[in-house]
Coordinates of C-alpha atoms in Angstrom, one line a residue:
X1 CA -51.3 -53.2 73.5
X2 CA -48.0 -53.7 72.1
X3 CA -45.9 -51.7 69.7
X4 CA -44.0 -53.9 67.1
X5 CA -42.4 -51.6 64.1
X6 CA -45.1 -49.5 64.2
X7 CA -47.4 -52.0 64.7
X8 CA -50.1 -52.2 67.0
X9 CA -51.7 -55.5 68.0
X10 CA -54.6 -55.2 70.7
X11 CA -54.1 -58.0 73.5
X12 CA -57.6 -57.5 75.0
X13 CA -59.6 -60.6 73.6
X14 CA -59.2 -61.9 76.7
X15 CA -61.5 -59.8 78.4
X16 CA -64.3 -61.4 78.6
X17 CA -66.8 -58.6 80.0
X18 CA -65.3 -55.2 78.8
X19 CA -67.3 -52.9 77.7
X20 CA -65.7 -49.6 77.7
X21 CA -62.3 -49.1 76.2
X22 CA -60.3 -45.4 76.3
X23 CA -56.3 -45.6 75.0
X24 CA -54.5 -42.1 74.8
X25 CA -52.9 -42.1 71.1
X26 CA -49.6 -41.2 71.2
X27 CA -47.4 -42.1 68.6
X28 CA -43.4 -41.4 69.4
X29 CA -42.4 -39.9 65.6
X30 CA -44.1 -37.9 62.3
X31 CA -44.9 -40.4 59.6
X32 CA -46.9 -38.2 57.5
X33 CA -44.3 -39.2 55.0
X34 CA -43.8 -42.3 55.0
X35 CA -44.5 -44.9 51.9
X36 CA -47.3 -47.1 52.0
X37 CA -46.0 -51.3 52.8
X38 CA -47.8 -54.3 51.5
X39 CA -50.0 -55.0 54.7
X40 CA -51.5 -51.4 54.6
X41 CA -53.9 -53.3 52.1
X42 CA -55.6 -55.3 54.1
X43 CA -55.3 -55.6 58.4
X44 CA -57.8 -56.6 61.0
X45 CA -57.5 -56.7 64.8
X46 CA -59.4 -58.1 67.6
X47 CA -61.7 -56.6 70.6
X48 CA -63.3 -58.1 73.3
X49 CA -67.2 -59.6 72.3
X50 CA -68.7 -57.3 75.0
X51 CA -66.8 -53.9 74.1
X52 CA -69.7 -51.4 73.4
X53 CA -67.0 -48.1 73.0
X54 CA -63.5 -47.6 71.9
X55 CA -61.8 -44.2 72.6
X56 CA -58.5 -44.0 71.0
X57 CA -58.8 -39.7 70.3
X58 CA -56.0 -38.2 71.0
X59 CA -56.2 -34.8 72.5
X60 CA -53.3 -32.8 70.3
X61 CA -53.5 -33.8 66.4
X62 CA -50.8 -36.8 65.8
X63 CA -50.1 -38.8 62.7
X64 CA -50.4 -42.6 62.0
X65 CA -48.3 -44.5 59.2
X66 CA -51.6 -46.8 58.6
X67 CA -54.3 -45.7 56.2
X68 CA -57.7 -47.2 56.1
X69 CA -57.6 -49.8 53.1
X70 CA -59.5 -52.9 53.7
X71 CA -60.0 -52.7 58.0
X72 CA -61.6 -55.9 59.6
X73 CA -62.5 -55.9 63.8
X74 CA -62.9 -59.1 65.0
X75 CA -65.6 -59.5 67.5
X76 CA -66.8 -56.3 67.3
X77 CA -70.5 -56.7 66.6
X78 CA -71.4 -55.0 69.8
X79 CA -69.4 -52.0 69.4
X80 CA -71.5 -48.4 69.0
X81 CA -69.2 -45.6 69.8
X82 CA -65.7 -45.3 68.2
X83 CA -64.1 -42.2 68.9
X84 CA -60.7 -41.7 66.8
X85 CA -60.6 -37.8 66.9
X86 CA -57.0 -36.3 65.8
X87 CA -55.7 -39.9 64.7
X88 CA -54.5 -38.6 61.2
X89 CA -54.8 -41.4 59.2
X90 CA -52.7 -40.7 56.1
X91 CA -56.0 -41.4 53.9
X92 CA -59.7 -42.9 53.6
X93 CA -59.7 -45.4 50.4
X94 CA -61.2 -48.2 52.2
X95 CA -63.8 -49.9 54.0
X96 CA -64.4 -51.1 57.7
X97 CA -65.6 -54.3 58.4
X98 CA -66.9 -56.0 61.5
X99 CA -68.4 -53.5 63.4
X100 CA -72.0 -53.4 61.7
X101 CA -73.8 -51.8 64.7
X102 CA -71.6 -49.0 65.4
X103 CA -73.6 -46.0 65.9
X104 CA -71.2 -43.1 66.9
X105 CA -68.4 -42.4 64.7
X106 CA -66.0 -39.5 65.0
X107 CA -63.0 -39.8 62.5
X108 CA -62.1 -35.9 62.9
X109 CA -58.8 -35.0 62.1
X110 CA -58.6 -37.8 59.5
X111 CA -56.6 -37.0 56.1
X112 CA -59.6 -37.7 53.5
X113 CA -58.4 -36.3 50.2
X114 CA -58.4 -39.7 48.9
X115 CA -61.9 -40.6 50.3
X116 CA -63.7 -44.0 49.2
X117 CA -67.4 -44.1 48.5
X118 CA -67.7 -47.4 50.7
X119 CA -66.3 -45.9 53.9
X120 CA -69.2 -46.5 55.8
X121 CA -71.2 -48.6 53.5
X122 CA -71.3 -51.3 56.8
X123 CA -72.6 -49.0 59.4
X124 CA -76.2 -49.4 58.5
X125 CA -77.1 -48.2 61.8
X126 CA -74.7 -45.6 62.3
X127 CA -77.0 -41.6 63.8
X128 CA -73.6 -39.5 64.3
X129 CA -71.0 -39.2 62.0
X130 CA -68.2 -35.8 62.9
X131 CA -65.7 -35.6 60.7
X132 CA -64.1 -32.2 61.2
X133 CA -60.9 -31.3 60.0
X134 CA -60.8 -34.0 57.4
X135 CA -60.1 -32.3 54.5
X136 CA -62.8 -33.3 53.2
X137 CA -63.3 -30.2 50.8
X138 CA -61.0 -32.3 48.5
X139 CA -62.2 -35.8 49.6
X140 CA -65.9 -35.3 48.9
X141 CA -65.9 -33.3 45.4
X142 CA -63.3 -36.2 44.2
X143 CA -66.3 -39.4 44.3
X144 CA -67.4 -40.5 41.3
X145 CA -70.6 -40.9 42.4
X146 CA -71.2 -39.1 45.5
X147 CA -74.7 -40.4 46.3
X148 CA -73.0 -43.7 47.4
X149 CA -71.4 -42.5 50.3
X150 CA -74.5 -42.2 52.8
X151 CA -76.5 -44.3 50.9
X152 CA -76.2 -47.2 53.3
X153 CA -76.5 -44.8 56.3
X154 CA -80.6 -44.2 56.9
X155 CA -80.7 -43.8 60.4
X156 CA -78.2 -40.8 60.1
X157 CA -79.1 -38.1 62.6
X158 CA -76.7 -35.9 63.7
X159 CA -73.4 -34.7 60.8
X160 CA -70.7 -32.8 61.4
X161 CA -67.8 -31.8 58.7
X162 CA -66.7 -28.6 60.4
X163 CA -63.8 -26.8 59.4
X164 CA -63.1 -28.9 56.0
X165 CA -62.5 -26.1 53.6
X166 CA -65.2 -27.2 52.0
X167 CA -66.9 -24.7 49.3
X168 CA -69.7 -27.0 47.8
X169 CA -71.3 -30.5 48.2
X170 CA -71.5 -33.0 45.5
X171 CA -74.5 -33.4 43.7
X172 CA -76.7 -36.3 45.5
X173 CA -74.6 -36.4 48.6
X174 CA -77.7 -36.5 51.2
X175 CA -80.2 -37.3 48.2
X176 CA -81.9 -40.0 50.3
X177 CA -84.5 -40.9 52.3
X178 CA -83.3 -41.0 56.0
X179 CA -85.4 -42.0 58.3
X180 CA -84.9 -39.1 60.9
X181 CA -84.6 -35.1 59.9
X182 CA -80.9 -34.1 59.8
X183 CA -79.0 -32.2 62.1
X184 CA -75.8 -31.0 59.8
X185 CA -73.0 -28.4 61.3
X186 CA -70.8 -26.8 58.4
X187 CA -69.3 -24.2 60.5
X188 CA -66.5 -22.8 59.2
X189 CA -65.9 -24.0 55.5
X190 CA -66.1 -21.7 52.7
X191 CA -69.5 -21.8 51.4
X192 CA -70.5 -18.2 49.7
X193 CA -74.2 -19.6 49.3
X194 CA -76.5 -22.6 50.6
X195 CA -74.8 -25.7 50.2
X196 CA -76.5 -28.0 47.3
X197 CA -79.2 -29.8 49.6
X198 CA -82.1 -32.0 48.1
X199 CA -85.6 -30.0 47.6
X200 CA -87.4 -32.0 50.2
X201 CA -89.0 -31.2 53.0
X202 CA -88.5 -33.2 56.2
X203 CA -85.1 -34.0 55.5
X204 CA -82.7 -31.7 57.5
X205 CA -83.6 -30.7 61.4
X206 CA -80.9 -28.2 61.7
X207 CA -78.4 -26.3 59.3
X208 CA -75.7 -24.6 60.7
X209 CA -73.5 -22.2 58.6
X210 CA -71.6 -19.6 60.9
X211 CA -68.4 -18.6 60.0
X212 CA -68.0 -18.9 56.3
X213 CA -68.1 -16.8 53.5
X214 CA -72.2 -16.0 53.2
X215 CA -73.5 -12.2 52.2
X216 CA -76.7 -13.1 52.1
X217 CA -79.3 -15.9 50.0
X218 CA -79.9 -15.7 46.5
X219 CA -84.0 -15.9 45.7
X220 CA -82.7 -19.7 44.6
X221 CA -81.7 -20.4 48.2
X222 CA -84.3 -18.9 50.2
X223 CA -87.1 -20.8 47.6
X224 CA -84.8 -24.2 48.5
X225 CA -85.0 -23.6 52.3
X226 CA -89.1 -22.8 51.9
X227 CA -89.3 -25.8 50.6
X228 CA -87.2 -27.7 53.2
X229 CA -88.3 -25.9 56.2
X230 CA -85.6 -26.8 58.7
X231 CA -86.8 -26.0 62.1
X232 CA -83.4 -24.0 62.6
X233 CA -80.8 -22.2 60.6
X234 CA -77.8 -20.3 61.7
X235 CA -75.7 -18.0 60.2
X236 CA -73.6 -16.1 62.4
X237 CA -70.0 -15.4 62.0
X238 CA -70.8 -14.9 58.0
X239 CA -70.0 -11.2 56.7
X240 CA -73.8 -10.2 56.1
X241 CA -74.6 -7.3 54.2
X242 CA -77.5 -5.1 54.8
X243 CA -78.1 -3.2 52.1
X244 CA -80.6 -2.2 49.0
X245 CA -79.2 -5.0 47.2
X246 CA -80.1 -7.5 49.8
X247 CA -83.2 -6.2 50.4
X248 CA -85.1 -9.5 49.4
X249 CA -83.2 -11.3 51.9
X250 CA -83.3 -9.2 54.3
X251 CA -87.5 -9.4 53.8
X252 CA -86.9 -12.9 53.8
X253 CA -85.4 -13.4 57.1
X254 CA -88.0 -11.2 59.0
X255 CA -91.3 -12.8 57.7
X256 CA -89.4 -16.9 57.4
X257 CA -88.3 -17.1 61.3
X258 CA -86.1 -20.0 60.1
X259 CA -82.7 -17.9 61.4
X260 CA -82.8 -18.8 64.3
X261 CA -79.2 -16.2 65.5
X262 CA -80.3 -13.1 64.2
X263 CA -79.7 -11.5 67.4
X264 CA -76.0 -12.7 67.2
X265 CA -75.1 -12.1 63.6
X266 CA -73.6 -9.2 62.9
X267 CA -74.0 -7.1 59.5
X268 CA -72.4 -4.6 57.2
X269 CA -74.8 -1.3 56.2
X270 CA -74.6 0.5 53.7
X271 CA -72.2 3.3 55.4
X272 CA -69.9 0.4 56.4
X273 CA -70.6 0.3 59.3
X274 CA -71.4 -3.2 61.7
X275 CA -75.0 -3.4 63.2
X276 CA -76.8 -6.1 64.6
X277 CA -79.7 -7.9 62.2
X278 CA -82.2 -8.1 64.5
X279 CA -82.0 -4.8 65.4
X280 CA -81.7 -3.8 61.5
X281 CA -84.8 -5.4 60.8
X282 CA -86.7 -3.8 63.5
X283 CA -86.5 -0.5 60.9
X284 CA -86.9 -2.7 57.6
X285 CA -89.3 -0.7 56.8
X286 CA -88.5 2.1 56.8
X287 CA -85.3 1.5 55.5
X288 CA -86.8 -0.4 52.8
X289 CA -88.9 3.1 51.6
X290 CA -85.4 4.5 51.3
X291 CA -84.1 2.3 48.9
X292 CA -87.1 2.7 46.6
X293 CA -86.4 6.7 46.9
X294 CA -82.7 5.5 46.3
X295 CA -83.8 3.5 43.5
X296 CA -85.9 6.1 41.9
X297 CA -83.1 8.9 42.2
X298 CA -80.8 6.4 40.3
X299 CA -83.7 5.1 37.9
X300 CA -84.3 8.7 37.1
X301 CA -80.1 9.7 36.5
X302 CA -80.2 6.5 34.2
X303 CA -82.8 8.3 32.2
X304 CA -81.6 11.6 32.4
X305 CA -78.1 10.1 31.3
X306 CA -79.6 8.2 28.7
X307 CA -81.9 11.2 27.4
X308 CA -78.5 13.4 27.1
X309 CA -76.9 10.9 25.3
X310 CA -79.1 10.9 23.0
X311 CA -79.7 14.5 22.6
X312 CA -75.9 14.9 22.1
X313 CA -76.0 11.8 19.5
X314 CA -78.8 13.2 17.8
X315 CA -77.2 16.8 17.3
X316 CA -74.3 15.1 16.2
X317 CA -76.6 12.9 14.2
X318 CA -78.1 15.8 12.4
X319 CA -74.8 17.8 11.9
X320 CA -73.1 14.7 10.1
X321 CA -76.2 12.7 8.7
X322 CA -75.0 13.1 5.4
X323 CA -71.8 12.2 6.0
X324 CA -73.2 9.1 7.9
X325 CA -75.3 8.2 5.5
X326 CA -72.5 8.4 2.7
X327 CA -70.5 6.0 4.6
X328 CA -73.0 3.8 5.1
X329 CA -74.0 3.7 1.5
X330 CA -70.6 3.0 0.4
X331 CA -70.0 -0.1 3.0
X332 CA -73.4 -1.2 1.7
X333 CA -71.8 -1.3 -1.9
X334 CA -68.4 -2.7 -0.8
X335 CA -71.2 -5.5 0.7
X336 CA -72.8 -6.0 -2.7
X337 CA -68.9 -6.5 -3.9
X338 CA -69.7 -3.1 -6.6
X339 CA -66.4 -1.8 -7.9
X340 CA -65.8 1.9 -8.9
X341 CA -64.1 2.5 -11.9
X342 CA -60.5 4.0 -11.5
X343 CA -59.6 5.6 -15.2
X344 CA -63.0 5.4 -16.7
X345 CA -66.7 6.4 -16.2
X346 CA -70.1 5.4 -17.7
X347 CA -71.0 8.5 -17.6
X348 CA -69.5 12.2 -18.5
X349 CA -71.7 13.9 -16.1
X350 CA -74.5 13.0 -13.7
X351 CA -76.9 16.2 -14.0
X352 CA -79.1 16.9 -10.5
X353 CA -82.0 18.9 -11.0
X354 CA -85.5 19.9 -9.6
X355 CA -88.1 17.5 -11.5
X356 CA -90.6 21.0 -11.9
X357 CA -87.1 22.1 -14.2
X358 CA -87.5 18.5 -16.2
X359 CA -89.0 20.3 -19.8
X360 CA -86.0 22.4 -19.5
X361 CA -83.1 20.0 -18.7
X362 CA -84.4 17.4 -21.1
X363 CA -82.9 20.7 -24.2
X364 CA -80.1 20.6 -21.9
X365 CA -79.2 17.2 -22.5
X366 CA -80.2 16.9 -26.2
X367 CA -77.8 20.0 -26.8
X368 CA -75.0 18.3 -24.7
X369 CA -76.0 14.5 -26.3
X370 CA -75.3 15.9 -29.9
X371 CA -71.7 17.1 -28.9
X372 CA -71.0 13.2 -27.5
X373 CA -71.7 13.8 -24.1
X374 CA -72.9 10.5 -21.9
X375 CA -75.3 12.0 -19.0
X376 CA -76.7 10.6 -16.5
X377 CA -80.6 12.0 -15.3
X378 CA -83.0 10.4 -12.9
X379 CA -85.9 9.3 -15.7
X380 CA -84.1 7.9 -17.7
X381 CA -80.8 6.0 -16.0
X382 CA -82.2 5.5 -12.4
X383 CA -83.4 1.9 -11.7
X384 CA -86.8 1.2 -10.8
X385 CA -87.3 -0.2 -7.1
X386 CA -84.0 0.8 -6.4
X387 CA -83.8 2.9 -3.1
X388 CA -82.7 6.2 -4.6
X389 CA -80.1 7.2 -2.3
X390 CA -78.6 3.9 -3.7
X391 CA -78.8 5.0 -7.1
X392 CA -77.8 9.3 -6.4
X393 CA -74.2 7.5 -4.8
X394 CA -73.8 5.5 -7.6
X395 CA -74.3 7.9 -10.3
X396 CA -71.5 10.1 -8.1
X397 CA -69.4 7.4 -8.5
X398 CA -69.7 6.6 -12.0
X399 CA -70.0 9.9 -13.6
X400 CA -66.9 12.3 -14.3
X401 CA -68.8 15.4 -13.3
X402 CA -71.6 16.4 -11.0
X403 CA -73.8 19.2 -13.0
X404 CA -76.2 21.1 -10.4
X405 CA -79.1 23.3 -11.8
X406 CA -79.7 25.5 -9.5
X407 CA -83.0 27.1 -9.7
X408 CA -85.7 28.2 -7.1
X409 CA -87.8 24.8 -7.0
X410 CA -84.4 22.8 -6.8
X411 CA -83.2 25.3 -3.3
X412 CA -87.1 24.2 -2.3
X413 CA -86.2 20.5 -3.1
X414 CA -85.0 18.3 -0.3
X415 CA -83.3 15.4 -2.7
X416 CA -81.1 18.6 -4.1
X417 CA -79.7 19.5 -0.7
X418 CA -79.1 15.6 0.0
X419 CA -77.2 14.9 -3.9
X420 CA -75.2 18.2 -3.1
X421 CA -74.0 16.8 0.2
X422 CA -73.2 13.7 -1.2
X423 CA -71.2 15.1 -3.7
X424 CA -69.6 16.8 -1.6
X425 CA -68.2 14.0 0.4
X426 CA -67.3 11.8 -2.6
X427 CA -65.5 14.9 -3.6
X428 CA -63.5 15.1 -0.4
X429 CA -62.9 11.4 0.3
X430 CA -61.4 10.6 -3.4
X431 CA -59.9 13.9 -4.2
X432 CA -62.2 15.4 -6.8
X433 CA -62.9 18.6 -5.7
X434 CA -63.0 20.0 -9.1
X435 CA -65.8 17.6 -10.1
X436 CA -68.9 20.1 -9.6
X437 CA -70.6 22.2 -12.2
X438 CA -73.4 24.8 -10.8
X439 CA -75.9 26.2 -13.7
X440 CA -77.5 29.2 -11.9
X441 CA -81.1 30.1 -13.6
X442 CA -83.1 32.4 -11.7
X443 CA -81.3 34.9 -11.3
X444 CA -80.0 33.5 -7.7
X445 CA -77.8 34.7 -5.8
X446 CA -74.8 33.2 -3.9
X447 CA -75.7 33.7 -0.4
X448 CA -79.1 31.8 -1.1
X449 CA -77.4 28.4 -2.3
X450 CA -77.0 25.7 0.4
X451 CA -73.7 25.6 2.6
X452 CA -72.6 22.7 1.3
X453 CA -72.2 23.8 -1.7
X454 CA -70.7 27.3 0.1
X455 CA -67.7 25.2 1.7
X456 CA -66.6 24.0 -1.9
X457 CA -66.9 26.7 -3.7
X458 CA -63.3 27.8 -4.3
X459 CA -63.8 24.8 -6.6
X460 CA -66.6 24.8 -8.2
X461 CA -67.2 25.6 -12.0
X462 CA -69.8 28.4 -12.0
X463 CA -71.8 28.9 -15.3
X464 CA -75.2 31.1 -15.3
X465 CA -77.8 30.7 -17.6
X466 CA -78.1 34.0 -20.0
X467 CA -81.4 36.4 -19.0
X468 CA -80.2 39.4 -20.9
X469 CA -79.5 37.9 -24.8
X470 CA -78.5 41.6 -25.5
X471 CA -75.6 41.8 -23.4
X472 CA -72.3 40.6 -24.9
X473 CA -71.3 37.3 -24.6
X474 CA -73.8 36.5 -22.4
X475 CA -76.1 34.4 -25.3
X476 CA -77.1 30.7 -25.2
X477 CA -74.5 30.0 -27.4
X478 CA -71.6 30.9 -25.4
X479 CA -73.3 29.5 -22.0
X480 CA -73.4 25.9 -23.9
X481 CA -69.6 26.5 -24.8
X482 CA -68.8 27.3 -21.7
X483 CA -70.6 23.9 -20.4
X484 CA -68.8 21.7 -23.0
X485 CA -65.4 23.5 -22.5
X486 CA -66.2 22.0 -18.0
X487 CA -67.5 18.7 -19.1
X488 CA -64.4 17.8 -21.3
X489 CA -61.6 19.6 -18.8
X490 CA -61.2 16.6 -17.2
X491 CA -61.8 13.9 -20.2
X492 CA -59.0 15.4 -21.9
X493 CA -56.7 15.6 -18.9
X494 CA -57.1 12.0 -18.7
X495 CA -57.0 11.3 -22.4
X496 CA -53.8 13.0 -22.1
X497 CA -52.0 11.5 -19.1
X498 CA -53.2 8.2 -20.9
X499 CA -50.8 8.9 -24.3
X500 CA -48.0 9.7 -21.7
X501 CA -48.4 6.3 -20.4
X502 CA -48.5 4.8 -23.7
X503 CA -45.0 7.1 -24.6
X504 CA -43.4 5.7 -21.4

């Protein structure tokens, strides 16, 4: 072999019966950096027709300025074993030609980030392919279509990609029907679950994972490798956990027999501590009654939680339901796009009463509808199939004055207490406190009306309905004055800061 500017040209044609062939690689300078030239497109060399195996490894990792492009071996037809291990070829974008038979491969240490899907497409008959170190966590996930690469390769028996960085496979990569089950190491990549194998049985022999990043199997996984049935799987070196949340794994492992380490691999507990799996799965059982206790300690906090919650929600519920309710009702309006009035009203008063009082409030309002007063009542200005609640918050917001009639059946009425609370936070979210008018009948007294009504009292207008017609100015006539003088208070206000508008 002869070295001409980084050239190498083999001299051993000559030979006419060498079979075995071992070079120690050793290249005098670092061109990792170097440019690619114009005959890194396409070079072949020539071997003796009897050489059966070439061993050009080298024993430390060393770099080559070549990359494989378009590689032709002349007279290489009988060649089966090629072993180029720690040659860095600066990348694998090419395909080898000439040696059709070859059978052992090992192209470790190889820089494969820019990978080819027609690397081996002419080594039909090739059974071991190890490629570790080959960055081919980068190389393999960059194919376009990945099921190309081994396509050609049926006989494949025995694969190694060790220490690649690799944290998937592509989709289709062994998606073919080889002819003998699969031996594959993965050791030390960075797979967090099972790689993405085909659902077939009879296709992989052995599947080794130790040393990379695996917990445990997801119920996907461990239904995959049923299906596959390797004959061998192992996992040590992987941080296991064993836990309640890997308890279905665990199970798994004990009744499948297809780990075939468990006495080596090494697990976290619960506590944090390291144990050994098989002797963890020894007390599975046991263990596994514990984490149903576990489970139903938690299951029942949940609840009890949950159930306190909503005891607190619902007293809070109950304290502020009207309040709740109000504000719902008025988003519900804002939805329907319903405008309140700002300087006028339909209605001078909205009247709330107890329908056993109707016979009653209907003189009431004929009195007050003589004198020009608009008033709202529930026969005659409520709309039918309306919800009511609907139509109590909108005659609040359209009416200048709420007018409660207190009497015993309306304290025993249940739509009172609710049009009272009502009022009362219309009153305090637009500033009408002043708006309510009680009529007591009955003879009631204040301690019996609802505390709603209590907390705005210091603002209501308090009228009582005469009993006594003998006692001075306590007659019909001056209770109905007194009403008319409470229902126009505010009209006139209005009317008046109106003219000042007008006069500014």
């Amino acid at each position: 072999m002869f070295d001409s500017t980084n050239s190498y040209v083999f001299a051993f044609c000559a030979f006419k019966h060498l079979k075995i062939l071992g070079i120690p690689h050793v290249v005098s300078k670092d061109n990792r950096l170097e440019r690619s030239t114009p005959n890194d497109v396409s070079y072949s060399f020539c071997l003796p027709k009897t050489l059966e195996q070439l061993d050009y490894h080298s024993n430390v990792k060393s770099y080559c300025t070549r990359r494989i492009a378009n590689l032709t071996i002349l007279n290489g037809s009988n060649l089966k074993v090629v072993n180029m291990a720690n040659v860095t070829v600066r990348d694998c974008n090419g395909t080898i030609y000439g040696i059709e038979n070859l059978e052992y491969l090992d192209m470790s240490g190889f820089d494969c980030r820019v990978l080819s899907e027609h690397l081996l497409s002419h080594f039909p008959k090739l059974i071991t392919l190890i490629a570790q170190d080959a960055t081919l966590g980068i190389g393999l996930n960059t194919l376009n279509n990945a099921s190309e690469f081994l396509k050609i390769n049926a006989d494949l028996k025995h694969i190694d990609l060790m220490k690649n960085s690799i944290k998937s496979l592509p989709d289709g990569l062994f998606n073919h029907p080889f002819r003998q089950k699969l031996t594959i190491i993965l050791d030390r990549n960075n797979f967090q679950s099972l790689p993405n194998f085909p659902s077939k049985p009879n296709t992989f022999q052995l599947i080794s994972l130790k040393y990379n990043r695996i917990s445990c199997l997801s119920e996907d996984d461990m239904a995959k490798l049923n299906i596959i049935k390797p004959s061998s799987i192992f996992l040590h070196g992987n941080p296991m956990e064993c836990s309640c949340n890997t308890l279905a794994f665990l199970t798994w492992v004990q009744h499948s027999g297809l780990i075939s380490d468990v006495d080596e691999i090494e697990c976290i507990s619960q506590n944090g501590t390291l144990v050994i799996l098989s002797q963890f799965l020894q007390n599975l059982k046991t263990y596994e009654i514990s984490c149903q206790s576990k489970l139903w300690i938690t299951l029942a906090s949940c609840i009890s939680a949950f159930a306190i919650l909503a005891l607190l929600f619902g007293i809070i519920y109950y304290r502020y339901r009207f309040a709740f309710e109000y504000f719902f009702l008025r988003i519900k309006m804002k939805l329907r796009h319903y405008q309140p009035l700002s300087e006028e009203f339909i209605h001078d008063a909205f009247i709330s009463y107890s329908h056993k009082d109707m016979t009653w409030v209907k003189i009431l309002y004929d009195k007050l509808h003589s004198k020009g007063f608009s008033l709202c009542l529930y026969h005659k200005d409520f709309k039918v199939g309306k919800p009511i609640a609907d139509c109590i918050v909108e005659a609040i917001n359209s009416s200048r004055k709420i007018v409660f009639v207190i009497t015993e059946d309306f304290l025993q009425s249940s739509w009172g207490t609710y049009e009272i609370e009502m009022t009362r936070m219309h009153a305090f979210r637009e500033g009408r406190e002043s708006m309510v008018v009680v009529i007591l009948k009955d003879d009631i007294k204040k301690d019996k009306l609802p505390k709603a009504l209590k907390e705005i009292w210091y603002k209501v207008v308090c009228i009582v309905w005469p009993t006594d017609p003998e006692v001075p100015y306590n007659s019909e006539e001056i209770f109905y004055e007194k009403l008319c003088i409470a229902l126009s208070d505010s009209r006139s206000r209005i009317n008046d800061d109106n003219i000042q508008l007008q006069m500014t």
